[in-house]
mmCIF file of C-alpha atoms in Angstrom:
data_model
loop_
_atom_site.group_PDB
_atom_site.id
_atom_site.type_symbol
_atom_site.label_atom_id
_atom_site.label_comp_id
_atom_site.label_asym_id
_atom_site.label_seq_id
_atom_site.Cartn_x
_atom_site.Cartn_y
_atom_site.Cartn_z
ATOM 1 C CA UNK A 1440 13.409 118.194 333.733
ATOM 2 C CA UNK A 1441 12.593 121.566 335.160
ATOM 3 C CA UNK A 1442 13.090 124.993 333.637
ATOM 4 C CA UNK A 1443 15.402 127.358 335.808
ATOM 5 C CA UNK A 1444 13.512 130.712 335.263
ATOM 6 C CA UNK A 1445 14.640 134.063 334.876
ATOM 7 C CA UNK A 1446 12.119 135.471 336.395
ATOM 8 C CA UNK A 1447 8.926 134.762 337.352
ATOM 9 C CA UNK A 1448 6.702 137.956 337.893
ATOM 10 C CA UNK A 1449 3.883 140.262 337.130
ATOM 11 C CA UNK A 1450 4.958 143.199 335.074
ATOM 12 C CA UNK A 1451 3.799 146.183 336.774
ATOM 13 C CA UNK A 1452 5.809 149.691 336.037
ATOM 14 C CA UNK A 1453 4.414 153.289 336.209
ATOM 15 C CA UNK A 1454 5.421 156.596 334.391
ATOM 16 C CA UNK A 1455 6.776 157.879 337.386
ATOM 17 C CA UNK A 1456 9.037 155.011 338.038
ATOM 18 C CA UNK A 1457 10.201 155.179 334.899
ATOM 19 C CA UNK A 1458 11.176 158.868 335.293
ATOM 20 C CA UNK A 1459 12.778 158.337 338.193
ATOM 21 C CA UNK A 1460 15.076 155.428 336.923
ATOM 22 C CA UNK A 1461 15.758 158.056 333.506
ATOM 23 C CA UNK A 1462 16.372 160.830 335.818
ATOM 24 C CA UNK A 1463 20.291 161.298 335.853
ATOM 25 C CA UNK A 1464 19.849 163.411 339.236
ATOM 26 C CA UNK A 1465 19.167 160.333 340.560
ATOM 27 C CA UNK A 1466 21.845 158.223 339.585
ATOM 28 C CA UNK A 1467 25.144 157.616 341.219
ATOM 29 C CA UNK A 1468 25.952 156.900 337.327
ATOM 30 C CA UNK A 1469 27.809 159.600 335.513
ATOM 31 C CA UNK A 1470 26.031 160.662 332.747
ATOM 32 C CA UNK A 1471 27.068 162.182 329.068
ATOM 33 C CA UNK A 1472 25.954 165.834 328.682
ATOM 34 C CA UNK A 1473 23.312 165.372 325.905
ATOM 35 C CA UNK A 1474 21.779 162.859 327.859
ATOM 36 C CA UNK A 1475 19.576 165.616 329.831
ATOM 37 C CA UNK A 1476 17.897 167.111 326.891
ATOM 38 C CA UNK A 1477 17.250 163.721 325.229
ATOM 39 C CA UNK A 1478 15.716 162.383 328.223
ATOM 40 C CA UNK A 1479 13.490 165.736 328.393
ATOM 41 C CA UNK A 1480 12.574 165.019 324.769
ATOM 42 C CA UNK A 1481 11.717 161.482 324.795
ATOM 43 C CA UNK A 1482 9.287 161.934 327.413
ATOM 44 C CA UNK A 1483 7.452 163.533 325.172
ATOM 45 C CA UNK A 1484 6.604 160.488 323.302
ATOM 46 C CA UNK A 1485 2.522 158.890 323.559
ATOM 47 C CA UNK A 1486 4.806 155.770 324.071
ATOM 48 C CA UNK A 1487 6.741 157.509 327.008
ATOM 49 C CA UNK A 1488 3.739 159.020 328.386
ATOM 50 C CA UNK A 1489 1.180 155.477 328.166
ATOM 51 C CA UNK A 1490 3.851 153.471 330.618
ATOM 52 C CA UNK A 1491 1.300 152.803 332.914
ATOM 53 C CA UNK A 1492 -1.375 152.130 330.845
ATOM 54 C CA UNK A 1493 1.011 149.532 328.676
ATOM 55 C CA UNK A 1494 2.186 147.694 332.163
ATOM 56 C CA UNK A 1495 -1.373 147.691 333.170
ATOM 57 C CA UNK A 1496 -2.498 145.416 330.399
ATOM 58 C CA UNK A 1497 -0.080 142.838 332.538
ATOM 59 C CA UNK A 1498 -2.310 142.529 335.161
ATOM 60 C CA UNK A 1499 -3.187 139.013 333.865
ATOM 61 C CA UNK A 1500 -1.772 137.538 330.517
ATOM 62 C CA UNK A 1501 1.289 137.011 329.291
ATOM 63 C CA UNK A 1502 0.402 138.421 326.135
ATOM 64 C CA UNK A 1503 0.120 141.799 325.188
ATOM 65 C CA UNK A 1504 -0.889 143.396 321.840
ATOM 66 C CA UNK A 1505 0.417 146.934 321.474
ATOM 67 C CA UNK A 1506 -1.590 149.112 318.827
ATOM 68 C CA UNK A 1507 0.672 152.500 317.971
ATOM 69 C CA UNK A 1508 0.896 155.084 315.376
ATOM 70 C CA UNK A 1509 4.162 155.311 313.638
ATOM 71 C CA UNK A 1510 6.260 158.210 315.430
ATOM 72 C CA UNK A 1511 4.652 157.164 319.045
ATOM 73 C CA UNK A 1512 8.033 155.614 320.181
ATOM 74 C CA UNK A 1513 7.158 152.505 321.112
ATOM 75 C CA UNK A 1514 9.845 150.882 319.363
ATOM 76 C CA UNK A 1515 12.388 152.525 322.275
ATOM 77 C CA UNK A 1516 10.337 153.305 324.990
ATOM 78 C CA UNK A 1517 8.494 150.304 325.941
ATOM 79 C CA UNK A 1518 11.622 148.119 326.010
ATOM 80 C CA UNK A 1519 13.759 150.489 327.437
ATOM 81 C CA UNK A 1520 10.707 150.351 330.518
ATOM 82 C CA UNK A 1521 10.873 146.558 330.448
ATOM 83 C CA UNK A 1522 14.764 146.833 330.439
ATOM 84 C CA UNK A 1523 14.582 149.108 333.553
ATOM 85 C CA UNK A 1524 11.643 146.451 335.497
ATOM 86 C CA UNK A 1525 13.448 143.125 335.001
ATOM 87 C CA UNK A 1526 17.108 145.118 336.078
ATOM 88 C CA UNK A 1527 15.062 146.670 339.327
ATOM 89 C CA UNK A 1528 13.614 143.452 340.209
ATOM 90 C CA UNK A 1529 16.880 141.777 339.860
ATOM 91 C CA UNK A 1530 15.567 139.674 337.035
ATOM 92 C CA UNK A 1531 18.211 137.535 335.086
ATOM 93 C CA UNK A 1532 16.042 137.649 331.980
ATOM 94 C CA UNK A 1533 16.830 140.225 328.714
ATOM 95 C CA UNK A 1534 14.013 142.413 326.356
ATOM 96 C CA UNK A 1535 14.282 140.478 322.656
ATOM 97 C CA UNK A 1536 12.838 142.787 320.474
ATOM 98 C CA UNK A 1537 12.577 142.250 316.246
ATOM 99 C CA UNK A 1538 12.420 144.022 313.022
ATOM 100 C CA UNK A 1539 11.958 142.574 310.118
ATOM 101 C CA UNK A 1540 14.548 144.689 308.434
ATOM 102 C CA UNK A 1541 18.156 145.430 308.368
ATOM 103 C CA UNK A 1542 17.987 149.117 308.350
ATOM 104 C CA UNK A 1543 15.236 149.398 311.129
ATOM 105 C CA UNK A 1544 16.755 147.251 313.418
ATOM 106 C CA UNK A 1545 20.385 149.289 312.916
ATOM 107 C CA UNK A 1546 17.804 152.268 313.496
ATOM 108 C CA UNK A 1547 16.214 150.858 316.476
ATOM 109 C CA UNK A 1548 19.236 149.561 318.451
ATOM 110 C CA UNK A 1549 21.566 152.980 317.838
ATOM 111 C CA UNK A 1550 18.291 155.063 319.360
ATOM 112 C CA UNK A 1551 18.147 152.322 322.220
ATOM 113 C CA UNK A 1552 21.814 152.862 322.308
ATOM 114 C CA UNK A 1553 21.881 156.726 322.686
ATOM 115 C CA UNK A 1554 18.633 156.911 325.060
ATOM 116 C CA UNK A 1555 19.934 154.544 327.458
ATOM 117 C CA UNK A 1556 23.497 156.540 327.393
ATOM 118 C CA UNK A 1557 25.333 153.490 326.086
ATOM 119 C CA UNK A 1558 27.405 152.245 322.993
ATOM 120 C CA UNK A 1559 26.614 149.700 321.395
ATOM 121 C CA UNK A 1560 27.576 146.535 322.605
ATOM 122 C CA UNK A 1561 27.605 147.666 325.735
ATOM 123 C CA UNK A 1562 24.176 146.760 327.878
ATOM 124 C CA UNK A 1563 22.534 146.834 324.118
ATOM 125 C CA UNK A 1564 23.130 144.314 321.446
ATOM 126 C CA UNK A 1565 22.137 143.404 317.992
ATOM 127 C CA UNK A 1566 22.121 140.810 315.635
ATOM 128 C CA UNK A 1567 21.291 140.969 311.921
ATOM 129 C CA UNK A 1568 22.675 139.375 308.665
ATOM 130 C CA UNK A 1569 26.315 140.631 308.643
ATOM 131 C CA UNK A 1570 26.566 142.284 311.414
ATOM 132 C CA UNK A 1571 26.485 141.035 315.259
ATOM 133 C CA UNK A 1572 27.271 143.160 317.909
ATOM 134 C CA UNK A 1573 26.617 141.810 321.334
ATOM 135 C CA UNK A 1574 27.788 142.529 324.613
ATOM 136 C CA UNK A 1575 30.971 140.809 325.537
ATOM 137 C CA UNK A 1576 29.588 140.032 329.281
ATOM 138 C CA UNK A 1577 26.081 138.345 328.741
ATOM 139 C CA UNK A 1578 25.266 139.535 332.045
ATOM 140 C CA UNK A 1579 25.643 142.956 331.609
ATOM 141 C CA UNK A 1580 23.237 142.396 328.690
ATOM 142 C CA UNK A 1581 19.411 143.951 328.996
ATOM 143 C CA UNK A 1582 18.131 144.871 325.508
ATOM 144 C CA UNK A 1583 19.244 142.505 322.131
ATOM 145 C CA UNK A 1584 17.656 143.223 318.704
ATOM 146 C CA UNK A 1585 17.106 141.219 315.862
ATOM 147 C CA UNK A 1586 16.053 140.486 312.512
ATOM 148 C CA UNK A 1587 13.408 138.449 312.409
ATOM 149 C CA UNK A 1588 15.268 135.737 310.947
ATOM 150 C CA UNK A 1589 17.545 136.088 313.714
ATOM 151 C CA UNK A 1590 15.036 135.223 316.588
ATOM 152 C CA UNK A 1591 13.752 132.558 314.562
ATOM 153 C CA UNK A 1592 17.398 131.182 314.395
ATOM 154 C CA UNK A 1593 18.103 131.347 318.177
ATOM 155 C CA UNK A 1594 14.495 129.501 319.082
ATOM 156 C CA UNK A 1595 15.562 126.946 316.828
ATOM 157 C CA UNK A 1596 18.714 126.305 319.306
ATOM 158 C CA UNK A 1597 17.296 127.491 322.243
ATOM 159 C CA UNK A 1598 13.978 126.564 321.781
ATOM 160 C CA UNK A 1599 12.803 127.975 325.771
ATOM 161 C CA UNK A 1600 14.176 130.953 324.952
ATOM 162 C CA UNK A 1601 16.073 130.097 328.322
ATOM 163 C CA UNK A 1602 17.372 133.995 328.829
ATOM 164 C CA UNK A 1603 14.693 135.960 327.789
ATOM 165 C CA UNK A 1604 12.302 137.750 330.434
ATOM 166 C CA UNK A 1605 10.151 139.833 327.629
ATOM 167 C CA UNK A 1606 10.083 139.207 323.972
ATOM 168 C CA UNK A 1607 8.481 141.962 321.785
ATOM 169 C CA UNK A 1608 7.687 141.272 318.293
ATOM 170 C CA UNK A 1609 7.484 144.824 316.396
ATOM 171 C CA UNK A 1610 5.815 145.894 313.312
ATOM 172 C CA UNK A 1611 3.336 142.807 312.955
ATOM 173 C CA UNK A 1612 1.671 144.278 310.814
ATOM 174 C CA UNK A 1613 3.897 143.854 307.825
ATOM 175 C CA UNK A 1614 3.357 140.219 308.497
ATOM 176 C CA UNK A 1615 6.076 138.783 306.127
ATOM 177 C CA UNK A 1616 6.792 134.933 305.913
ATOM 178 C CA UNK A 1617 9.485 135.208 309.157
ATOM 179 C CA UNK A 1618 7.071 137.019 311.198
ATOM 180 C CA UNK A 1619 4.524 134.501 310.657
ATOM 181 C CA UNK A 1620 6.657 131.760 311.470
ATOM 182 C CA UNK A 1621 7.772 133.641 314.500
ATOM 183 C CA UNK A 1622 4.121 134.154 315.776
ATOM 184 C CA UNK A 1623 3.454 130.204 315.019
ATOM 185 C CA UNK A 1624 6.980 129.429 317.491
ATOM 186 C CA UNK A 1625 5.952 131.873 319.801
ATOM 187 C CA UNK A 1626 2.370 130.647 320.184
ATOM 188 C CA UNK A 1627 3.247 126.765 319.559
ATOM 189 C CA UNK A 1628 7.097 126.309 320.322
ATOM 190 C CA UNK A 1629 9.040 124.744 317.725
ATOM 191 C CA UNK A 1630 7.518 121.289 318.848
ATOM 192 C CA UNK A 1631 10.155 118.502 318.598
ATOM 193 C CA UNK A 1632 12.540 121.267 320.057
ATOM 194 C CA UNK A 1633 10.488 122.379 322.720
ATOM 195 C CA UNK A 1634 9.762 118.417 324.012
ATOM 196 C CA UNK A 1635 12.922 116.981 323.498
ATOM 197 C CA UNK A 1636 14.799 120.064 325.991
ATOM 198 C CA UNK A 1637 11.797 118.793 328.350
ATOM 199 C CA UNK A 1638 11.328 115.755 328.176
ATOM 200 C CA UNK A 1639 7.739 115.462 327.545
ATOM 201 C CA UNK A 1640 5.074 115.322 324.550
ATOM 202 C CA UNK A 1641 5.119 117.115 321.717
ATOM 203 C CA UNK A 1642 1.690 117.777 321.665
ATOM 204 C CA UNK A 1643 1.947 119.761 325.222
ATOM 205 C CA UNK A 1644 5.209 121.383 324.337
ATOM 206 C CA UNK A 1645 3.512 125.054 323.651
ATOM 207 C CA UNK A 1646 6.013 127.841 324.823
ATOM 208 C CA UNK A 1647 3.743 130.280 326.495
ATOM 209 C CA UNK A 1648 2.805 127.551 329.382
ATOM 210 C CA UNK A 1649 6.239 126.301 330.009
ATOM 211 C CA UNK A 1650 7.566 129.534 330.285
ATOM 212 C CA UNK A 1651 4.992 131.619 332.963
ATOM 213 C CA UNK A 1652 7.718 134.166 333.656
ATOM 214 C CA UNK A 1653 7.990 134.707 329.646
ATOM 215 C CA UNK A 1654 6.211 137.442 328.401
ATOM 216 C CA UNK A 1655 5.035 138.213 324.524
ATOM 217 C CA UNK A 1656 4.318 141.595 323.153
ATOM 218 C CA UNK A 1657 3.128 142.316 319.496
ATOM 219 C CA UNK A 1658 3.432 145.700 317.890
ATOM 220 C CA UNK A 1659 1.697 147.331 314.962
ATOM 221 C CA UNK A 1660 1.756 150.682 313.165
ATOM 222 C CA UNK A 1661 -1.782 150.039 312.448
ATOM 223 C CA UNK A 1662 -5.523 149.149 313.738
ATOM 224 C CA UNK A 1663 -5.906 145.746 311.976
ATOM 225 C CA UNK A 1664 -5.292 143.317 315.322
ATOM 226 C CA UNK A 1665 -8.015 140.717 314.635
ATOM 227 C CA UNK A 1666 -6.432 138.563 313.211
ATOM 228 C CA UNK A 1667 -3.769 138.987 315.895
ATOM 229 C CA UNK A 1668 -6.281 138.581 318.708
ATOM 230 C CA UNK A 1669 -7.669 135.369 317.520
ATOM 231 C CA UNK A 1670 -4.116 134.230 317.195
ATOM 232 C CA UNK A 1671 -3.101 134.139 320.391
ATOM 233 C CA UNK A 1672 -7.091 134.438 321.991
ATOM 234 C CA UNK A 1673 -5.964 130.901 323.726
ATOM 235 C CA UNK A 1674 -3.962 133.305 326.211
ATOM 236 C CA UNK A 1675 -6.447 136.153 326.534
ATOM 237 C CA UNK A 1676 -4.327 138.442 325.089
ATOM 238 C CA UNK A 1677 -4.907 142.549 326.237
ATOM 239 C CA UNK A 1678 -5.045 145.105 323.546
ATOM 240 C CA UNK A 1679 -3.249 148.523 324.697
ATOM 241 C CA UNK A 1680 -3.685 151.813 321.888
ATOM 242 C CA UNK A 1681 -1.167 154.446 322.325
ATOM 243 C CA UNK A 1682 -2.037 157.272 320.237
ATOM 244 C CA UNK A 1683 0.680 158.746 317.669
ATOM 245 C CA UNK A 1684 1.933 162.022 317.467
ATOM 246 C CA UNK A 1685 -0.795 164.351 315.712
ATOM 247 C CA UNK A 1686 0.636 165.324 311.873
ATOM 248 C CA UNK A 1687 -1.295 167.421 309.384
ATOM 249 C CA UNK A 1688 -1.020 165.653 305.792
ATOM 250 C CA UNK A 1689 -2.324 168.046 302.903
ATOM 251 C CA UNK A 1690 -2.492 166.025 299.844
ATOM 252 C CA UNK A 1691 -2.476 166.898 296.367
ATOM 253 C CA UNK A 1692 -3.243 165.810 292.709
ATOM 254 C CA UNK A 1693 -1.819 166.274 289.797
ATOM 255 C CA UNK A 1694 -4.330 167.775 287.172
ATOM 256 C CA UNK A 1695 -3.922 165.046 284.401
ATOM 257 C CA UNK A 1696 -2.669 161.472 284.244
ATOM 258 C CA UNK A 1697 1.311 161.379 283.099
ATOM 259 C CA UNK A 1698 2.341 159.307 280.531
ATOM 260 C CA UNK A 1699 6.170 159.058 282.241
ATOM 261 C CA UNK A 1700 6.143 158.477 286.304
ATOM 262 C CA UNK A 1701 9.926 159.562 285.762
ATOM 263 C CA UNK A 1702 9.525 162.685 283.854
ATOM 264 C CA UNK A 1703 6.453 163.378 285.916
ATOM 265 C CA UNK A 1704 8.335 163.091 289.072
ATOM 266 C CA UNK A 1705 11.276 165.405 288.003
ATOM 267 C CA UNK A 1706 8.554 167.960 286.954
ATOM 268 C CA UNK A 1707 6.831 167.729 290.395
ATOM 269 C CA UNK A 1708 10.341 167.877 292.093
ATOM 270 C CA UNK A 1709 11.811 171.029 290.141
ATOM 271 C CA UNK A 1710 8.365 172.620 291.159
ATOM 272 C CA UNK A 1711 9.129 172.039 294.739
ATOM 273 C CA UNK A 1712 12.958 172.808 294.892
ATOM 274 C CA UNK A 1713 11.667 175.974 293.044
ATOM 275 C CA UNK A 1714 9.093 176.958 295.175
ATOM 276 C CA UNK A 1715 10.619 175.511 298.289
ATOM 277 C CA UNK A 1716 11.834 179.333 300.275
ATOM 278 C CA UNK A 1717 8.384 180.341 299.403
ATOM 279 C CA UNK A 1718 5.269 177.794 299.365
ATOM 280 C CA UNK A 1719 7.298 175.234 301.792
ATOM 281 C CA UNK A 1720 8.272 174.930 305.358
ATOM 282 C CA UNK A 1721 11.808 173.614 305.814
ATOM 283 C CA UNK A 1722 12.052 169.950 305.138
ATOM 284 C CA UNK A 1723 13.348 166.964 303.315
ATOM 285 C CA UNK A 1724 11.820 165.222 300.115
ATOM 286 C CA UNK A 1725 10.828 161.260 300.019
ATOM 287 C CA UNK A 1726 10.309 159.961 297.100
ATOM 288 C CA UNK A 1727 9.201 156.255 296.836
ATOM 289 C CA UNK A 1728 10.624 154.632 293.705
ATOM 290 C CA UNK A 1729 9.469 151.087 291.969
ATOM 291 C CA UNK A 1730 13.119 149.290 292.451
ATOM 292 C CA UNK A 1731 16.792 149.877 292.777
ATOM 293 C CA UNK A 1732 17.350 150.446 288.698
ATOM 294 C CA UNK A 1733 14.791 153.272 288.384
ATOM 295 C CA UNK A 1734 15.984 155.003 292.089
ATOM 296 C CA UNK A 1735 19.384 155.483 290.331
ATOM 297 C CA UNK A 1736 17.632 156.280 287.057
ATOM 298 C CA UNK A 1737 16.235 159.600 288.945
ATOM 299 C CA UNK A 1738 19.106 160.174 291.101
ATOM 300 C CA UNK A 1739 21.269 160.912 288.221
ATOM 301 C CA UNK A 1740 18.406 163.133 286.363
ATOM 302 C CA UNK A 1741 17.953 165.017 289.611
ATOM 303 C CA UNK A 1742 21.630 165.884 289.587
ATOM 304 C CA UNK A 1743 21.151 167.695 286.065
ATOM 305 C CA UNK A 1744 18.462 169.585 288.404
ATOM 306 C CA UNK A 1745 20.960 170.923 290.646
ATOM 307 C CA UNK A 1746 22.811 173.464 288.392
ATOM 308 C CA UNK A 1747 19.570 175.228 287.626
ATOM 309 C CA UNK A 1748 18.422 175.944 290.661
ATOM 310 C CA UNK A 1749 19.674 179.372 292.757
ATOM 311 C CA UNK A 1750 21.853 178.676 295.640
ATOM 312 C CA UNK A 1751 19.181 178.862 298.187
ATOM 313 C CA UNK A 1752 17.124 176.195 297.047
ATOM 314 C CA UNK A 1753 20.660 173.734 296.667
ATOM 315 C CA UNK A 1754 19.793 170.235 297.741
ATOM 316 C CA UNK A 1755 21.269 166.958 298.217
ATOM 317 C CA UNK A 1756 20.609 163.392 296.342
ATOM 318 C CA UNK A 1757 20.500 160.518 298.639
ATOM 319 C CA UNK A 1758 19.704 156.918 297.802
ATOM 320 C CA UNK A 1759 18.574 154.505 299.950
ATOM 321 C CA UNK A 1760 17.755 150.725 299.342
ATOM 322 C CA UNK A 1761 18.331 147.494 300.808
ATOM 323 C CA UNK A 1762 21.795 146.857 299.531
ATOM 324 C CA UNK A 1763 23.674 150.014 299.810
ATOM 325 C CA UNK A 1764 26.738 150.134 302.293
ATOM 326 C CA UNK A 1765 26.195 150.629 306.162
ATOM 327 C CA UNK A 1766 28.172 154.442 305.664
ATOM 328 C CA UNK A 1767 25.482 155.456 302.494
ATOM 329 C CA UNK A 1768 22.552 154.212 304.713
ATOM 330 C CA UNK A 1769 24.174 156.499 307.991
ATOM 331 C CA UNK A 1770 24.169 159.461 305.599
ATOM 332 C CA UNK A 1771 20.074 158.670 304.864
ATOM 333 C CA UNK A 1772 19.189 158.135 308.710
ATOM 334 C CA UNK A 1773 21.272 161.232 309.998
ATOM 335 C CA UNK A 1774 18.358 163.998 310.853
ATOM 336 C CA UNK A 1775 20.964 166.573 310.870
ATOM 337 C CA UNK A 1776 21.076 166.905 307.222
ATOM 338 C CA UNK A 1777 18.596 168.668 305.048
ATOM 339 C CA UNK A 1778 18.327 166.714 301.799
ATOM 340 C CA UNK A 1779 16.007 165.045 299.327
ATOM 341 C CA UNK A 1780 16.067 161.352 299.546
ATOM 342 C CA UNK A 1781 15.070 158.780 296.572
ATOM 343 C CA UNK A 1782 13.980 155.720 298.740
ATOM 344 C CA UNK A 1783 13.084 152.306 297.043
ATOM 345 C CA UNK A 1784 9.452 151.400 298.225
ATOM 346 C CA UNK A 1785 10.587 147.915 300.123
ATOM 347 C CA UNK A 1786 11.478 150.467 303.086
ATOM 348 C CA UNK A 1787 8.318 152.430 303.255
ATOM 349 C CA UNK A 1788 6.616 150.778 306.403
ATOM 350 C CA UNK A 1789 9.220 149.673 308.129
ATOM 351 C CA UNK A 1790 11.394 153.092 308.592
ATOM 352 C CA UNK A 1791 10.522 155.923 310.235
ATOM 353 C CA UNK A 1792 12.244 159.703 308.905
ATOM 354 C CA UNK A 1793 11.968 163.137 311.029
ATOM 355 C CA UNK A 1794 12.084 166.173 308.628
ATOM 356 C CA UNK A 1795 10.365 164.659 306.089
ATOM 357 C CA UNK A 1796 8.057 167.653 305.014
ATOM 358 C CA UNK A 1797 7.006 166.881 301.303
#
């Protein structure tokens, strides 16, 4: 039994094709009027800006590993460039691309959304734990994100991965129990699954040689890709680093140990709302907390905080953990507000925040 590919061929993309396919002058399309400025902006991104260099790694394997600070983009700009290849080469196959949380993979597909000048649903879908969006015309479909969970599900039915051109595997580097069994399916197939569709042993039935036209991308947020390289060395896997976006981080210490992290933190917060119009540029606050209980323990002794402070230095309390409602978690992710923001620590890698100054 043969495998009808999507697509079998070399990935090979450069910046300047990729500007020209972003460039709404050049498009019979009819575009929305923020879409100039946000294309301006986003090519302002390493991630944007190290096309070439990313397709280059192509040259040979079918594995890439992508190394990239957080705030580099690559979560939206590489598969947006992949997106844009496959559809110009009149490739059937779609960009999978996974998060291993809820809230970045909402994050991630509503950016892929509003850069590609789409809604969701539309040539951008998304699958998650209770919520699926998905475009209603498969075909029209070039980007789908999921949890990692997700993925895992869908190679369990479709073990071939029958409609997907590139799949990229984001934040590795976290490597929780679903991403590791991900790596194993994408390196191994799911065995019995993987034979039985073709007919053959289970013992040959890896995924990356039945599938030449498939091609497997890791990201990570950090320099650790050893283990990653050995992983899939059988494949001669490239390694592409795409520098983040330069920050300066000051730190400092408190002068003695406190007895209470919550009465220490108030202290240190009321310092900074304080001295905010006069020692600090403008910003939001982050504050990681130990679990839900204690992140409403400080919201609602931060709230005492407010009364006392002049109206200049006002600010707003927002929670954010892994249960609170879609509309609450909006309110967190929305970079128009200025705010303070009690975040439980389970989101700390996997989320990235603009304005965060303190």
């Amino acid at each position: 039994m043969s495998h009808s590919m999507p697509c079998a061929v070399k990935l090979s993309f450069s910046q300047e094709q990729l500007r020209t396919v972003q460039d709404p002058t050049n498009s019979v399309r009819e575009f929305s009027k923020s879409y100039p400025a946000l294309n301006d902006r986003r090519q302002q991104l390493p991630a944007w800006q190290g096309v070439s260099q990313f397709f280059e790694a192509f040259e040979r394997p079918q594995v890439a590993l992508v190394s990239a600070e957080t705030g580099s983009g690559k979560s939206t700009q590489l598969p947006q460039a992949c997106a844009h290849l496959l559809e110009g080469l009149g490739c059937a196959g779609k960009v999978f691309i996974t998060q291993p949380l809820c809230l970045a993979a909402r994050s991630v597909v509503e950016r892929l959304a509003e850069e590609m000048d789409d809604r969701l649903g539309g040539i951008v879908g998304l699958q998650m734990k209770g919520l699926s969006v998905m475009p209603k015309y498969s075909i029209k479909a070039r980007i789908q994100v999921f949890t990692d969970k997700f993925l895992i599900a869908k190679l369990s039915r479709d073990p071939l991965l029958s409609d997907c051109g590139v799949v990229m595997v984001d934040e590795v580097h976290e490597r929780g129990v679903n991403i590791d069994i991900l790596l194993g399916f994408l390196r191994l197939g799911t065995g019995v699954a993987v034979s039985s569709a073709l007919s053959m042993n289970q013992a040959d039935a890896q995924l990356i040689p039945i599938r030449p036209d498939l091609h497997v991308i890791c990201m990570s947020a950090t320099g650790n890709n050893a283990t990653l390289l050995e992983h899939f060395a059988a494949f001669r896997p490239e390694l592409v680093v795409i520098p983040g976006v330069p920050k300066t981080i000051h730190h400092h210490f408190r002068l003695f140990t406190p007895h209470s992290w919550m009465e220490s933190t108030f202290q240190t917060i009321r310092q900074i709302v304080t001295d905010i119009l006069k020692t600090y540029p403008p910003g939001d606050i982050l504050i990681f907390c130990p679990g839900e209980g204690e992140i409403h323990q400080l919201c609602d002794t931060l709230k005492l905080l407010y009364d006392t402070v002049p109206e200049t230095a006002k600010f707003k309390v927002l929670k954010l953990y892994r249960t609170l409602p879609k509309i609450e978690q909006d309110q967190v992710m929305d970079e128009s507000m200025i705010c303070n923001t009690v975040e439980q620590h389970i989101f700390s890698a996997a989320s990235g925040f603009n304005g965060i100054q303190k």
